[in-house]
Amino acid sequence: MKLQMLRDPLTIVEAKFDVARGNALYIRGQGDGLSWDKGQPLSPGFGGKWIWKTSKAKGKVLFQLLLNDTVWAKGKDFGVEAGKMVEVVPVF
């Protein structure tokens, strides 16, 4: 009999924003080690998509996206429940 390792479900933020070459999107917030003071980079995906994911989130993760970790996206903070995925389109 094989034992299966249980994994925590992924919490995923997918942002659709086509940044100019040499720029990147960052995430700041609260939950799963995020901070409002210093951002974590999102990973570039395909078609102008940027991705941040974690398997350690508990409860709701509140966040905001920044261009180059300096320019805040306009509007209210975003949120995603642990184990879920959210797609956002930030406006700068």
PDB file of C-alpha atoms in Angstrom:
ATOM      1  CA  MET A   1       0.000   0.000   0.000  1.00  0.00           C
ATOM      2  CA  LYS A   2       1.349   3.416  -1.013  1.00  0.00           C
ATOM      3  CA  LEU A   3       1.000   6.403   1.233  1.00  0.00           C
ATOM      4  CA  GLN A   4       0.067   9.629  -0.466  1.00  0.00           C
ATOM      5  CA  MET A   5       1.508  12.855   0.805  1.00  0.00           C
ATOM      6  CA  LEU A   6      -1.178  15.460   1.297  1.00  0.00           C
ATOM      7  CA  ARG A   7      -0.269  18.822  -0.173  1.00  0.00           C
ATOM      8  CA  ASP A   8      -1.669  22.134   0.795  1.00  0.00           C
ATOM      9  CA  PRO A   9      -3.748  23.555  -2.060  1.00  0.00           C
ATOM     10  CA  LEU A  10      -2.218  26.322  -4.149  1.00  0.00           C
ATOM     11  CA  THR A  11      -3.374  29.894  -3.785  1.00  0.00           C
ATOM     12  CA  ILE A  12      -2.797  31.660  -7.095  1.00  0.00           C
ATOM     13  CA  VAL A  13      -2.867  35.284  -8.219  1.00  0.00           C
ATOM     14  CA  GLU A  14      -2.831  35.727 -11.978  1.00  0.00           C
ATOM     15  CA  ALA A  15      -2.450  39.296 -13.217  1.00  0.00           C
ATOM     16  CA  LYS A  16      -2.991  40.278 -16.818  1.00  0.00           C
ATOM     17  CA  PHE A  17      -0.861  43.281 -17.618  1.00  0.00           C
ATOM     18  CA  ASP A  18       1.529  43.767 -20.501  1.00  0.00           C
ATOM     19  CA  VAL A  19       4.561  45.522 -19.026  1.00  0.00           C
ATOM     20  CA  ALA A  20       7.265  47.130 -21.132  1.00  0.00           C
ATOM     21  CA  ARG A  21      10.519  45.225 -21.454  1.00  0.00           C
ATOM     22  CA  GLY A  22      12.695  45.532 -18.354  1.00  0.00           C
ATOM     23  CA  ASN A  23       9.730  46.020 -16.002  1.00  0.00           C
ATOM     24  CA  ALA A  24       8.037  43.577 -13.649  1.00  0.00           C
ATOM     25  CA  LEU A  25       4.995  43.211 -11.406  1.00  0.00           C
ATOM     26  CA  TYR A  26       5.279  42.819  -7.641  1.00  0.00           C
ATOM     27  CA  ILE A  27       2.798  41.866  -4.949  1.00  0.00           C
ATOM     28  CA  ARG A  28       2.448  43.366  -1.462  1.00  0.00           C
ATOM     29  CA  GLY A  29      -0.144  42.609   1.159  1.00  0.00           C
ATOM     30  CA  GLN A  30      -0.963  40.489   4.166  1.00  0.00           C
ATOM     31  CA  GLY A  31      -1.124  36.740   4.495  1.00  0.00           C
ATOM     32  CA  ASP A  32       1.424  34.044   3.696  1.00  0.00           C
ATOM     33  CA  GLY A  33       4.474  36.163   4.346  1.00  0.00           C
ATOM     34  CA  LEU A  34       3.388  39.132   2.243  1.00  0.00           C
ATOM     35  CA  SER A  35       4.240  42.580   3.538  1.00  0.00           C
ATOM     36  CA  TRP A  36       2.802  46.015   2.781  1.00  0.00           C
ATOM     37  CA  ASP A  37       6.365  47.401   3.008  1.00  0.00           C
ATOM     38  CA  LYS A  38       8.295  45.264   0.494  1.00  0.00           C
ATOM     39  CA  GLY A  39       7.002  43.399  -2.535  1.00  0.00           C
ATOM     40  CA  GLN A  40       7.630  39.940  -3.904  1.00  0.00           C
ATOM     41  CA  PRO A  41       8.062  39.570  -7.672  1.00  0.00           C
ATOM     42  CA  LEU A  42       5.460  37.776  -9.751  1.00  0.00           C
ATOM     43  CA  SER A  43       6.690  35.251 -12.316  1.00  0.00           C
ATOM     44  CA  PRO A  44       6.163  36.148 -15.969  1.00  0.00           C
ATOM     45  CA  GLY A  45       3.797  33.857 -17.829  1.00  0.00           C
ATOM     46  CA  PHE A  46       2.490  33.800 -21.382  1.00  0.00           C
ATOM     47  CA  GLY A  47       0.367  36.411 -23.118  1.00  0.00           C
ATOM     48  CA  GLY A  48       1.041  39.262 -20.712  1.00  0.00           C
ATOM     49  CA  LYS A  49       0.168  37.232 -17.614  1.00  0.00           C
ATOM     50  CA  TRP A  50       2.075  37.364 -14.339  1.00  0.00           C
ATOM     51  CA  ILE A  51       1.701  34.740 -11.601  1.00  0.00           C
ATOM     52  CA  TRP A  52       2.224  34.543  -7.849  1.00  0.00           C
ATOM     53  CA  LYS A  53       1.452  31.308  -6.059  1.00  0.00           C
ATOM     54  CA  THR A  54       1.817  29.799  -2.616  1.00  0.00           C
ATOM     55  CA  SER A  55       0.842  26.616  -0.837  1.00  0.00           C
ATOM     56  CA  LYS A  56       1.167  28.106   2.632  1.00  0.00           C
ATOM     57  CA  ALA A  57      -1.721  30.585   2.738  1.00  0.00           C
ATOM     58  CA  LYS A  58      -4.273  30.305   5.524  1.00  0.00           C
ATOM     59  CA  GLY A  59      -7.537  32.211   5.302  1.00  0.00           C
ATOM     60  CA  LYS A  60      -7.828  35.250   3.055  1.00  0.00           C
ATOM     61  CA  VAL A  61      -4.816  36.897   1.423  1.00  0.00           C
ATOM     62  CA  LEU A  62      -5.205  40.643   0.835  1.00  0.00           C
ATOM     63  CA  PHE A  63      -2.911  42.182  -1.744  1.00  0.00           C
ATOM     64  CA  GLN A  64      -2.093  44.969  -4.127  1.00  0.00           C
ATOM     65  CA  LEU A  65       0.082  44.912  -7.233  1.00  0.00           C
ATOM     66  CA  LEU A  66       2.927  47.290  -8.012  1.00  0.00           C
ATOM     67  CA  LEU A  67       4.918  48.061 -11.126  1.00  0.00           C
ATOM     68  CA  ASN A  68       8.622  47.589 -10.337  1.00  0.00           C
ATOM     69  CA  ASP A  69       7.686  47.529  -6.628  1.00  0.00           C
ATOM     70  CA  THR A  70       7.293  51.323  -6.704  1.00  0.00           C
ATOM     71  CA  VAL A  71       4.084  52.301  -8.554  1.00  0.00           C
ATOM     72  CA  TRP A  72       0.882  51.085  -6.870  1.00  0.00           C
ATOM     73  CA  ALA A  73      -2.040  49.884  -8.976  1.00  0.00           C
ATOM     74  CA  LYS A  74      -5.101  52.135  -8.763  1.00  0.00           C
ATOM     75  CA  GLY A  75      -8.181  51.058  -6.865  1.00  0.00           C
ATOM     76  CA  LYS A  76      -9.022  48.920  -3.882  1.00  0.00           C
ATOM     77  CA  ASP A  77      -6.976  46.028  -2.566  1.00  0.00           C
ATOM     78  CA  PHE A  78      -7.605  42.592  -4.029  1.00  0.00           C
ATOM     79  CA  GLY A  79      -8.298  39.429  -2.051  1.00  0.00           C
ATOM     80  CA  VAL A  80      -8.161  35.676  -2.580  1.00  0.00           C
ATOM     81  CA  GLU A  81      -9.128  32.837  -0.265  1.00  0.00           C
ATOM     82  CA  ALA A  82      -6.470  30.247   0.536  1.00  0.00           C
ATOM     83  CA  GLY A  83      -6.546  27.400  -1.976  1.00  0.00           C
ATOM     84  CA  LYS A  84      -8.296  29.498  -4.643  1.00  0.00           C
ATOM     85  CA  MET A  85      -7.232  31.372  -7.767  1.00  0.00           C
ATOM     86  CA  VAL A  86      -8.026  34.943  -8.676  1.00  0.00           C
ATOM     87  CA  GLU A  87      -7.472  36.725 -11.991  1.00  0.00           C
ATOM     88  CA  VAL A  88      -6.960  40.482 -11.846  1.00  0.00           C
ATOM     89  CA  VAL A  89      -6.298  43.245 -14.362  1.00  0.00           C
ATOM     90  CA  PRO A  90      -4.423  46.038 -12.589  1.00  0.00           C
ATOM     91  CA  VAL A  91      -4.611  49.621 -13.799  1.00  0.00           C
ATOM     92  CA  PHE A  92      -1.608  51.897 -13.271  1.00  0.00           C
TER      93      PHE A  92
END
